[in-house]
Amino acid sequence: MSGIYLHIPFCKQACHYCDFHFSTSMGHKEATIQAIARELALRQDYLQGQPVHTIYFGGGTPSLLTQSELQLLLQTIKGLFIVSEDAEITLEANPDDLSPEKLLELKAAGINRLSIGLQSFHEPHLRLMNRAHSATESLQCVKDAQAAGFDNITVDLIYGIPAPDHSIWLQDLQTLFSLNVQHVSCYGLTIEPDTAFGRWSKKGSFKPSEDEFTAEQFEILLEQMKQHGFVQYEVSNFSQPGYESRHNSNYWRGVHYLGVGPSAHSFNGHSRQYNVSHNRKYTEAIGQDVVPFELEELTLADQANDYLLTTLRTIWGCDLGILRDRYSYDVQATHSAYLQELQQKGLATLQDDVLYLTDKGKLLADQITLDLFVE
């Protein structure tokens, strides 16, 4: 079992919070898509013949792909790899791209899961973040996708956006639940240095929310999700039963995946590869049949830390037995007092040799994981 991730590095405009690799210039889009198809051929042995169960178009904004570009990439994958008949094929999309005609094209191409970047239903917040769509489009595109036959839809929302109180966030959640989507990914607004928000914050012209305000909105999120039947199977991801993202779940479970396109990452259990984050350098290298990446060989300690980092964030928890047997790391021997402290403070539970974070602990997931890392 394995997956393929395709990074489509193009956007109509730059969102003020985003530090992913992308370009707003479409001049080299066709050449880049051709190069991604070529990279798939150059790296067809990376997964060592493992069947592909998930395909994920991320970005950037993959909904900017034309029908012919999308078909080229999917046909290339199916011609080079063993793709399971029930493969989950996800495409990230912006609401302003999802016309009824576009949705039918995506459905016909074989996309069976849509990930729609709504971020908010509040118009002033969309403008603040420099989103290309309106609140009306946020609502309409989901309804149009459902009408086109998509029955596996996930949407993204952002919390922790500066506001006088929590009323806007509560309204966003109520609007979300009215749409009856199967999956939701929610992320706290993070201020990255190399973004508009980061630069404005440094100058003092933008004031991010206090950590306490963001934490309160996360707690509201957890309560509301439970009330509406969603399962929090990873810190930021919620689904109706049976609609967990298979692709992302595989990341958290250490399944091997191939990443193609500028800035894409790949993982095969013992190493990671990081493609160059530069469209022109990428296409020029691929044109010479060279994949431009950096290679990181993972030590046993690296692999143990990766396992901690990914599994502790999930509903399935971190199996301490696997850490001992597979990675020679005995957390109970090295951090016995700390594990007891986590349980006493209500931050974690330990059941049948599996460590789980509580709702309270999930607020501190990153710090707890760092505290447990192999030094």
CSV table of N, CA and C in Angstrom, one decimal, residues 7 13 41 135 141 240 289 291 295 319:
chain,number,residue,atom,x,y,z
A,7,HIS,N,2.3,18.0,-6.4
A,7,HIS,CA,2.3,19.4,-6.0
A,7,HIS,C,2.1,20.3,-7.2
A,13,GLN,N,-3.7,34.1,-6.7
A,13,GLN,CA,-3.1,35.2,-5.9
A,13,GLN,C,-2.6,34.6,-4.6
A,41,ALA,N,7.5,9.3,-14.6
A,41,ALA,CA,8.2,8.2,-15.3
A,41,ALA,C,9.6,8.0,-14.8
A,135,ALA,N,-17.9,34.8,0.4
A,135,ALA,CA,-18.6,34.0,1.3
A,135,ALA,C,-19.7,33.3,0.6
A,141,CYS,N,-20.4,26.6,-3.8
A,141,CYS,CA,-19.6,25.5,-4.4
A,141,CYS,C,-19.8,24.2,-3.8
A,240,GLN,N,-16.9,12.3,9.6
A,240,GLN,CA,-18.0,11.4,9.9
A,240,GLN,C,-17.4,10.0,9.9
A,289,ASP,N,16.3,14.9,-17.6
A,289,ASP,CA,16.0,13.6,-17.0
A,289,ASP,C,16.7,13.5,-15.6
A,291,VAL,N,16.1,14.4,-11.5
A,291,VAL,CA,15.1,14.9,-10.5
A,291,VAL,C,15.9,15.7,-9.5
A,295,LEU,N,18.4,14.7,-0.4
A,295,LEU,CA,18.1,13.4,0.2
A,295,LEU,C,18.5,13.5,1.7
A,319,ASP,N,2.0,3.6,19.7
A,319,ASP,CA,2.2,2.3,20.3
A,319,ASP,C,3.6,2.2,20.8
